[in-house]
XYZ file of C-alpha atoms in Angstrom:
603
model
C 6.458 5.804 -39.726
C 8.197 9.163 -40.390
C 8.924 9.732 -36.834
C 10.478 6.213 -36.424
C 7.685 5.015 -34.053
C 6.473 2.124 -36.281
C 7.803 -0.060 -38.975
C 6.154 -1.963 -41.853
C 6.889 -5.688 -42.078
C 5.163 -8.077 -44.363
C 2.273 -5.632 -44.878
C 1.793 -5.246 -41.078
C 2.624 -2.098 -39.232
C 4.409 -2.791 -35.822
C 4.662 -0.272 -33.004
C 8.437 0.047 -32.064
C 8.310 3.070 -29.762
C 5.984 4.103 -26.947
C 6.044 7.787 -27.449
C 2.967 9.708 -28.693
C 3.574 10.850 -32.261
C 4.467 14.559 -32.456
C 1.771 15.168 -35.099
C -0.875 13.687 -32.717
C 0.137 16.205 -30.035
C 0.054 18.995 -32.559
C -3.359 17.939 -33.696
C -4.631 18.112 -30.142
C -3.012 21.484 -29.648
C -4.573 22.816 -32.803
C -8.021 21.447 -31.709
C -7.539 23.180 -28.421
C -6.947 26.438 -30.161
C -10.422 26.171 -31.736
C -12.102 26.270 -28.310
C -13.159 29.415 -26.331
C -10.667 31.019 -23.994
C -12.663 30.016 -21.055
C -12.726 26.313 -22.152
C -9.027 26.440 -22.824
C -8.295 27.836 -19.431
C -10.596 25.044 -17.859
C -8.836 22.243 -19.693
C -5.329 23.469 -18.855
C -6.143 23.787 -15.198
C -7.698 20.467 -15.307
C -4.677 18.877 -16.958
C -2.572 19.867 -13.899
C -4.799 17.604 -11.787
C -4.115 14.487 -13.896
C -6.105 12.153 -16.270
C -9.117 12.144 -13.848
C -10.248 15.112 -11.894
C -13.073 16.584 -9.812
C -14.963 19.662 -10.989
C -14.812 21.234 -7.532
C -10.936 21.024 -7.672
C -10.858 22.998 -10.968
C -13.320 25.399 -9.340
C -10.947 25.974 -6.304
C -7.964 26.469 -8.595
C -9.730 29.080 -10.703
C -11.443 30.620 -7.653
C -14.797 30.252 -9.422
C -17.932 28.567 -8.513
C -18.685 25.140 -10.002
C -21.868 26.618 -11.662
C -19.929 29.108 -13.652
C -17.760 26.199 -15.077
C -20.780 24.318 -16.506
C -20.501 26.191 -19.832
C -16.697 25.510 -20.532
C -17.341 21.927 -19.255
C -20.127 21.345 -21.799
C -17.902 22.735 -24.472
C -14.938 20.370 -23.418
C -17.314 17.344 -23.477
C -18.867 18.267 -26.844
C -15.379 18.816 -28.310
C -14.375 15.324 -27.174
C -11.727 16.452 -24.712
C -13.480 15.393 -21.605
C -15.811 12.404 -20.604
C -17.744 11.610 -17.475
C -16.218 8.741 -15.484
C -18.370 7.657 -12.540
C -18.344 10.534 -10.127
C -15.463 12.222 -11.751
C -14.353 13.800 -14.974
C -11.598 12.450 -17.143
C -9.664 13.349 -20.220
C -10.688 11.323 -23.322
C -7.295 9.653 -23.464
C -3.599 9.928 -22.489
C -2.777 11.627 -25.922
C -5.493 14.307 -25.297
C -4.046 14.993 -21.874
C -0.566 15.186 -23.196
C -1.674 17.534 -25.996
C -3.211 19.905 -23.483
C -0.098 19.715 -21.341
C 2.019 20.457 -24.509
C 0.171 23.768 -24.916
C 1.165 24.986 -21.408
C 4.695 26.551 -20.838
C 6.696 24.125 -18.695
C 7.168 26.712 -15.760
C 3.471 27.422 -15.799
C 2.590 23.708 -15.857
C 4.974 23.066 -12.913
C 3.325 25.896 -10.917
C -0.077 24.430 -11.658
C 0.960 20.957 -10.520
C 2.345 22.253 -7.199
C -0.887 24.069 -6.666
C -2.915 21.012 -7.455
C -0.886 18.950 -4.979
C -1.384 21.539 -2.260
C -5.047 22.152 -3.089
C -6.564 20.478 -0.321
C -4.174 21.461 2.407
C -6.573 24.117 3.517
C -9.730 22.014 3.657
C -8.180 18.927 5.235
C -8.566 20.243 8.622
C -12.238 20.816 7.932
C -13.030 17.461 6.165
C -10.764 15.046 8.065
C -11.742 14.504 11.657
C -9.277 12.540 13.799
C -11.286 10.504 16.360
C -9.744 8.918 19.354
C -12.687 6.733 20.427
C -12.491 4.413 23.370
C -12.995 1.533 20.997
C -10.261 2.768 18.639
C -7.734 4.334 21.062
C -4.843 4.445 18.666
C -6.143 6.855 16.231
C -7.601 5.583 13.029
C -8.351 8.622 11.221
C -11.630 8.357 9.285
C -12.367 10.446 6.194
C -15.857 11.403 5.353
C -15.835 9.105 2.242
C -15.282 6.072 4.431
C -11.694 5.759 3.684
C -9.118 5.542 6.361
C -5.593 6.802 6.933
C -4.530 5.463 10.284
C -1.868 6.836 12.686
C 0.290 3.782 12.142
C 0.148 3.991 8.331
C 0.726 7.830 8.416
C 3.866 7.283 10.619
C 5.161 4.736 8.082
C 4.578 7.115 5.210
C 6.272 9.883 7.166
C 9.472 7.686 7.242
C 9.126 6.610 10.838
C 8.280 2.883 10.229
C 9.387 1.680 13.671
C 6.979 4.024 15.499
C 4.217 3.011 12.947
C 4.746 -0.718 13.720
C 4.691 -0.084 17.489
C 1.282 1.774 17.230
C -0.080 -0.965 14.984
C 1.060 -3.636 17.535
C -0.760 -1.679 20.293
C -3.884 -1.664 18.228
C -3.775 -5.542 17.745
C -3.111 -5.866 21.465
C -6.243 -3.980 22.373
C -9.389 -6.039 22.921
C -11.541 -3.038 21.957
C -10.056 -2.440 18.550
C -12.589 -2.685 15.752
C -12.129 -5.129 12.802
C -11.240 -2.381 10.309
C -8.666 -1.055 12.769
C -7.139 -4.512 13.279
C -6.937 -5.169 9.485
C -5.301 -1.807 9.098
C -2.898 -2.629 11.834
C -2.036 -5.933 10.271
C -1.174 -4.340 6.998
C 0.744 -1.611 8.582
C 2.962 -4.120 10.614
C 3.662 -6.008 7.266
C 4.560 -2.768 5.382
C 6.542 -1.243 8.196
C 8.653 -4.370 8.941
C 9.292 -4.777 5.215
C 10.681 -1.303 4.870
C 12.835 -1.854 7.940
C 14.303 -4.983 6.349
C 13.022 -7.153 9.257
C 12.276 -10.856 8.712
C 9.064 -10.377 10.728
C 7.481 -8.996 7.501
C 8.023 -12.304 5.682
C 6.856 -14.481 8.703
C 3.661 -12.523 9.154
C 2.996 -12.563 5.427
C 3.431 -16.226 5.113
C 1.193 -16.847 8.113
C -1.653 -14.649 6.711
C -1.449 -16.153 3.204
C -1.393 -19.649 4.708
C -4.346 -19.160 6.920
C -6.501 -16.791 4.942
C -5.318 -17.142 1.316
C -6.044 -14.071 -0.887
C -9.480 -12.683 -1.068
C -10.595 -9.434 -2.893
C -10.518 -6.515 -0.570
C -8.408 -8.174 2.238
C -5.834 -5.513 2.750
C -3.442 -7.411 5.053
C -3.420 -10.537 2.719
C -2.911 -8.169 -0.300
C -0.011 -6.432 1.536
C 1.472 -9.886 2.386
C 1.164 -10.858 -1.350
C 2.924 -7.642 -2.367
C 5.765 -8.196 0.007
C 6.157 -11.744 -1.262
C 6.119 -10.358 -4.830
C 8.860 -7.876 -3.851
C 10.996 -10.390 -2.243
C 10.815 -12.675 -5.199
C 11.514 -9.808 -7.626
C 14.760 -8.744 -5.716
C 15.840 -12.397 -5.848
C 15.609 -12.332 -9.572
C 12.456 -14.477 -9.815
C 10.791 -12.051 -12.071
C 7.849 -13.972 -13.650
C 6.648 -15.161 -10.247
C 7.114 -11.801 -8.659
C 5.273 -10.111 -11.518
C 2.498 -12.588 -11.326
C 1.892 -12.015 -7.543
C 2.017 -8.258 -8.077
C -0.718 -8.402 -10.769
C -2.856 -10.592 -8.449
C -2.519 -8.077 -5.737
C -3.691 -5.287 -7.896
C -6.462 -7.294 -9.455
C -7.937 -8.063 -6.065
C -7.733 -4.490 -4.726
C -10.183 -2.828 -6.895
C -12.439 -2.011 -3.940
C -9.774 -1.244 -1.529
C -9.265 2.145 -0.138
C -6.988 4.245 -2.333
C -4.517 4.904 0.622
C -3.779 1.111 0.616
C -4.295 0.248 -2.973
C -1.535 2.736 -4.079
C 1.034 0.411 -2.481
C -0.043 -2.553 -4.745
C -0.270 -0.313 -7.783
C 3.027 1.509 -7.261
C 4.877 -1.750 -6.500
C 3.735 -3.365 -9.743
C 4.241 -0.183 -11.700
C 7.966 -0.190 -10.512
C 8.389 -3.771 -11.735
C 6.841 -3.014 -15.033
C 9.149 0.033 -15.497
C 12.142 -2.028 -14.808
C 10.964 -4.288 -17.668
C 10.453 -1.165 -19.776
C 6.722 -1.661 -20.034
C 6.344 2.101 -19.536
C 2.736 2.444 -20.819
C 1.154 -0.004 -18.414
C 3.371 1.155 -15.533
C 2.358 4.779 -16.095
C -1.351 3.811 -16.251
C -1.093 2.209 -12.854
C 0.603 5.296 -11.390
C -2.131 7.589 -12.967
C -4.780 5.360 -11.516
C -3.138 5.436 -8.035
C -3.052 9.313 -8.252
C -6.608 9.463 -9.382
C -7.708 7.405 -6.497
C -5.984 9.611 -4.001
C -7.381 12.815 -5.636
C -10.881 11.259 -5.609
C -10.947 11.255 -1.778
C -12.804 14.205 -0.143
C -9.394 15.170 1.351
C -6.474 14.142 -0.841
C -3.400 12.589 0.786
C -0.046 11.389 -0.224
C -0.114 12.636 -3.896
C 3.667 12.820 -3.690
C 3.874 9.101 -3.853
C 2.680 8.820 -7.478
C 4.859 11.842 -8.398
C 8.045 10.254 -6.968
C 7.319 6.932 -8.656
C 6.551 8.630 -11.988
C 9.723 10.533 -11.848
C 11.692 7.260 -11.530
C 9.857 5.811 -14.527
C 10.473 8.897 -16.686
C 14.181 8.804 -15.793
C 14.236 5.207 -16.944
C 12.440 6.118 -20.139
C 15.055 8.870 -20.827
C 12.425 11.634 -20.490
C 14.838 13.573 -18.284
C 13.024 16.950 -18.263
C 9.779 15.382 -17.236
C 11.463 13.239 -14.664
C 13.135 16.345 -13.021
C 9.692 18.214 -12.900
C 7.877 15.148 -11.172
C 10.713 14.691 -8.802
C 10.509 18.387 -7.910
C 6.801 18.096 -7.295
C 7.315 15.086 -4.935
C 9.789 16.997 -2.959
C 7.771 20.173 -2.878
C 4.632 18.564 -1.626
C 3.402 19.890 1.587
C 1.419 18.671 4.638
C -0.824 15.646 3.848
C 0.298 15.453 0.234
C 3.874 14.888 1.344
C 5.478 11.460 1.579
C 8.854 11.706 3.340
C 9.418 7.982 2.775
C 9.791 8.484 -0.929
C 11.553 11.858 -0.813
C 15.085 10.432 -0.963
C 14.062 8.551 -4.176
C 12.998 11.808 -5.741
C 16.229 13.378 -4.777
C 18.087 10.534 -6.287
C 16.215 10.982 -9.543
C 17.132 14.691 -9.500
C 20.668 13.728 -8.813
C 20.935 11.206 -11.687
C 19.142 13.536 -14.117
C 21.512 16.351 -13.231
C 24.431 13.975 -13.765
C 23.253 12.952 -17.256
C 22.715 16.635 -18.109
C 26.329 17.362 -17.217
C 25.549 19.405 -14.091
C 27.848 17.645 -11.595
C 27.453 20.244 -8.844
C 23.737 19.825 -8.792
C 24.081 16.027 -8.982
C 26.143 16.060 -5.947
C 23.933 18.508 -4.082
C 20.828 16.365 -4.687
C 22.711 13.170 -3.710
C 23.769 14.758 -0.435
C 20.140 15.787 0.248
C 19.099 12.132 -0.434
C 21.741 10.666 1.915
C 20.904 13.215 4.573
C 17.247 12.026 4.621
C 18.185 8.365 4.372
C 20.232 8.869 7.507
C 17.331 9.939 9.615
C 14.370 7.873 8.332
C 13.431 4.614 6.639
C 13.360 4.830 2.844
C 12.060 2.692 -0.029
C 14.940 0.136 -0.763
C 16.614 0.805 -4.145
C 19.943 0.311 -5.773
C 19.554 3.765 -7.244
C 21.191 5.461 -4.266
C 24.496 3.556 -4.479
C 24.571 3.619 -8.261
C 24.093 7.344 -8.461
C 27.080 7.773 -6.075
C 29.158 5.487 -8.143
C 28.475 7.409 -11.338
C 29.368 10.679 -9.670
C 32.524 9.293 -8.300
C 33.695 8.199 -11.726
C 33.125 11.639 -13.095
C 34.553 13.627 -10.066
C 37.451 11.359 -8.931
C 38.055 8.935 -11.891
C 37.474 5.198 -12.499
C 40.050 3.918 -9.877
C 38.191 5.766 -7.143
C 34.919 4.304 -8.272
C 36.481 0.871 -8.306
C 37.653 1.365 -4.663
C 34.092 2.453 -3.706
C 32.755 -0.795 -5.300
C 35.258 -2.962 -3.474
C 34.528 -1.403 -0.065
C 31.512 0.572 0.883
C 29.333 -0.854 -1.977
C 31.054 -4.238 -2.435
C 27.556 -5.837 -2.673
C 26.395 -3.649 -5.549
C 28.091 -5.602 -8.506
C 26.243 -8.826 -7.458
C 22.924 -7.126 -6.641
C 20.421 -8.244 -9.223
C 18.057 -5.476 -8.550
C 20.731 -2.963 -9.899
C 20.563 -4.400 -13.367
C 16.824 -4.489 -13.293
C 16.571 -0.793 -12.280
C 19.422 0.275 -14.687
C 20.245 -2.103 -17.654
C 23.157 0.013 -18.674
C 24.857 -0.672 -15.362
C 26.308 -4.103 -16.276
C 27.947 -2.697 -19.456
C 29.290 0.287 -17.511
C 30.782 -1.866 -14.757
C 32.347 -4.251 -17.264
C 34.016 -1.398 -19.010
C 35.137 0.227 -15.685
C 36.652 -3.145 -14.703
C 38.544 -3.364 -17.861
C 39.853 0.101 -17.584
C 41.236 -0.470 -14.142
C 42.200 -4.062 -14.722
C 39.871 -5.506 -12.113
C 39.078 -8.999 -13.471
C 37.215 -10.045 -10.306
C 34.821 -7.133 -10.733
C 34.247 -7.952 -14.364
C 33.646 -11.677 -13.545
C 31.166 -10.987 -10.770
C 29.193 -8.613 -12.964
C 29.039 -11.103 -15.924
C 28.127 -14.039 -13.634
C 25.307 -11.984 -11.978
C 23.666 -10.743 -15.230
C 24.086 -14.027 -17.044
C 22.493 -15.792 -14.101
C 19.647 -13.293 -14.032
C 19.022 -13.844 -17.726
C 19.257 -17.562 -17.452
C 16.623 -17.541 -14.750
C 14.339 -15.364 -16.763
C 14.530 -16.460 -20.343
C 11.324 -14.743 -21.411
C 12.445 -11.273 -20.364
C 13.979 -9.548 -23.408
C 15.376 -6.483 -21.449
C 17.325 -8.868 -19.166
C 18.586 -10.862 -22.134
C 19.858 -7.664 -23.802
C 21.573 -6.466 -20.650
C 23.537 -9.785 -20.407
C 24.244 -9.743 -24.108
C 25.553 -6.063 -23.841
C 27.861 -6.865 -20.921
C 29.194 -9.951 -22.604
C 29.648 -8.146 -25.936
C 31.817 -5.468 -24.113
C 33.835 -8.154 -22.423
C 34.499 -10.048 -25.672
C 34.616 -7.042 -28.045
C 31.791 -8.489 -30.190
C 30.617 -5.910 -32.773
C 27.663 -7.823 -33.937
C 26.093 -8.089 -30.610
C 26.791 -4.372 -29.928
C 24.976 -3.421 -33.132
C 22.053 -5.399 -32.044
C 22.020 -3.459 -28.703
C 21.930 -0.211 -30.669
C 18.888 -1.489 -32.616
C 16.935 -3.352 -29.859
C 17.669 -1.915 -26.489
C 14.868 0.160 -24.913
C 17.429 1.870 -22.704
C 18.933 5.046 -24.186
C 22.136 4.897 -22.007
C 22.690 1.277 -23.103
C 22.334 2.415 -26.712
C 24.904 5.242 -26.266
C 27.397 2.807 -24.469
C 27.099 0.239 -27.280
C 27.692 2.974 -29.884
C 30.790 4.273 -28.227
C 32.400 0.806 -27.814
C 31.379 -0.167 -31.395
C 33.005 2.993 -32.731
C 36.166 2.188 -30.797
C 36.206 -1.325 -32.285
C 35.860 -0.054 -35.875
C 38.433 2.752 -35.257
C 40.888 0.058 -34.019
C 40.474 -1.798 -37.432
C 40.976 1.407 -39.328
C 44.341 2.675 -40.763
C 46.329 4.470 -38.027
C 46.029 7.839 -39.831
C 42.237 7.498 -39.927
C 41.657 6.694 -36.293
C 40.198 9.113 -33.809
C 41.236 8.768 -30.162
C 38.499 8.448 -27.709
C 38.632 8.891 -24.004
C 35.793 7.664 -21.848
C 36.655 9.803 -18.762
C 38.236 12.985 -20.038
C 36.647 14.336 -23.244
C 33.854 16.881 -22.848
C 31.034 17.179 -25.396
C 30.266 20.621 -26.660
C 26.859 21.758 -25.222
C 25.582 22.962 -28.574
C 26.343 19.581 -30.079
C 24.470 17.805 -27.347
C 21.482 20.196 -27.791
C 21.371 19.342 -31.531
C 21.518 15.707 -30.970
C 18.798 15.904 -28.376
C 16.276 16.859 -31.032
C 16.757 13.644 -32.978
C 13.981 11.026 -32.671
C 14.777 7.633 -31.238
C 14.988 6.022 -34.680
C 17.005 8.946 -36.171
C 19.505 8.557 -33.324
C 19.859 4.790 -33.783
C 20.293 5.208 -37.509
C 22.932 7.884 -36.884
C 24.842 5.697 -34.386
C 24.898 2.867 -36.891
C 26.184 5.223 -39.691
C 28.848 6.425 -37.303
C 30.274 2.945 -36.937
C 30.533 2.426 -40.661
C 27.374 0.535 -41.768
C 25.883 1.153 -45.185
C 22.265 2.143 -45.674
C 21.359 -1.408 -46.721
C 23.153 -2.931 -43.721
C 21.307 -0.500 -41.451
C 18.015 -1.249 -43.134
C 18.436 -4.962 -42.255
C 19.155 -4.068 -38.692
C 16.256 -1.771 -38.059
C 13.785 -3.547 -40.315
C 13.152 -0.621 -42.721
C 13.737 -0.189 -46.393
C 17.035 1.341 -47.471
C 14.948 4.164 -48.980
C 13.360 4.854 -45.464
C 16.734 4.798 -43.914
C 18.043 7.427 -46.457
C 14.897 9.443 -45.710
C 15.701 9.471 -41.945
C 19.425 10.172 -42.676
C 18.509 13.313 -44.691
C 16.570 14.523 -41.693
C 19.490 13.828 -39.406
C 21.720 15.882 -41.617
C 19.260 18.735 -41.649
C 18.788 18.820 -37.920
C 22.463 18.643 -37.143
C 23.472 21.082 -39.871
C 25.994 18.747 -41.489
C 26.363 17.248 -44.964
C 28.657 14.263 -44.791
C 28.938 10.817 -42.996
C 32.318 11.807 -41.760
C 30.781 14.807 -39.931
C 28.045 12.531 -38.613
C 30.553 9.918 -37.352
C 32.602 12.499 -35.535
C 29.534 13.940 -33.921
C 28.068 10.647 -32.905
C 31.437 9.524 -31.420
C 31.638 12.565 -29.196
C 27.914 12.668 -28.198
C 27.689 8.964 -27.469
C 30.811 9.083 -25.353
C 29.370 11.847 -23.095
C 25.775 10.486 -23.258
C 26.946 7.158 -22.107
C 28.551 8.490 -18.856
C 28.203 12.128 -18.167
C 25.370 13.768 -20.147
C 22.097 13.189 -21.879
C 20.439 15.791 -24.093
C 16.854 16.222 -23.631
C 14.458 18.455 -25.378
C 12.633 19.262 -22.036
C 15.871 20.432 -20.365
């Protein structure tokens, strides 16, 4: 309650934030400190491998035999940190893993994660035998575990989808190809054609689903179902797309991890767009655990890239940068060039929000360079990042020109507002600033249509409400966005606009001029604001626009006493004493946070 992660209503405590409470992490860190030095080292290295891990992997990272690790392992199990999960070991829970990670300095954790991702590069050549049998002439590479990573599939993950499709088609044309090889080829053709944007992906998917339906373990049918889910999602048919995605994951429990990861990561991306971060992160963790459970791990950069995107959406900028860096740094069989541009885009957007424009531009150029030479996972993120950078670098009119020419499709692309809910409000304000009524109208029509087609999706409804509130200068709706939106950028945008509306009603002498595109926030101010909890920041924003404690209490469903308690903590953290000082700081910070910077305690 004190950290603003839950509220009491009618005698019932409701969770209102998905962050692990600080005191829980501190408890885990304290418990860790009670263990022996050997056990602490064992757990910290294991944490770099993820929620689930293999004892032999910890052994290799520590350069010690598995036998010498039995004592610290027994201690970790007895202390409740680790449990046995099938043929692997696992941390007792996500909060335990987070607590252990919390005890490791960020640079050291990054180094451990990179080492973990490269761990098996040396043994892959020994454990993975590529066989070119007469009955399988196109190279289905079999792992000793029975898993498969075919040549066609590998080419697609390397970003050469066209070549992967050609190889898969030759497999299907061969009368000597085995049944598993043919199934792999069918799935590769669907995946490759989908990434290439070819209609063939849809035709093959519809044929397979019509002829075979969906059975557990049928990889081509599950890939067809996932493609169908993705197409519906992009069209804005969210409930149906989500349902098909869940069906694909549910029926893939016994599928090889190298194929199951596609179904898991596709569903995780949709859930992250809906801000269902906990479930999305579990899917990504499960996908990574499956890959790491293979005798020779492969493609571990894929979970890292998708996790970086999720963390960016959640406002966990420091963590997002680290995961994106891991995805880019992955080498040999762990690397996934297909997703590398997405990781660069995450780094670009994160740098942009942190106010480092030169780094944002550099990462964007790297993403664009890779996109020019290979197929990539389709995302509105690339064009949107360039639009944001253009606003900052060249001004709003230059961004408007970009949106009317090169990215003329972007304002009416529904997937943009799914990936970034703040984009609608941003574009409405941009349209008003440059006097582009057509741009404003197209954005409003798109998000209102999206919300109308998906009445049960609260995030989509808030996105449309926010855009409409900006267009109509509706203070009540903007206040609701501040309280309810799960998107930190949307909250900052709503705060800035609400402050401008209240300032316009104030006496001329009491007004403070605001400038969306010129004013720069003091770095020290941003650093101070970054330490506020989510609830503290929301309350500070509402105070800054003139609401009383009682009015705020009604908005955030807390008592006026609890609001006052949070407010005192805000004053102490920011080193201020009055509401006037708070209002000034909030106006400056929200203006920059909305467009050009985002403070993050993990910077």
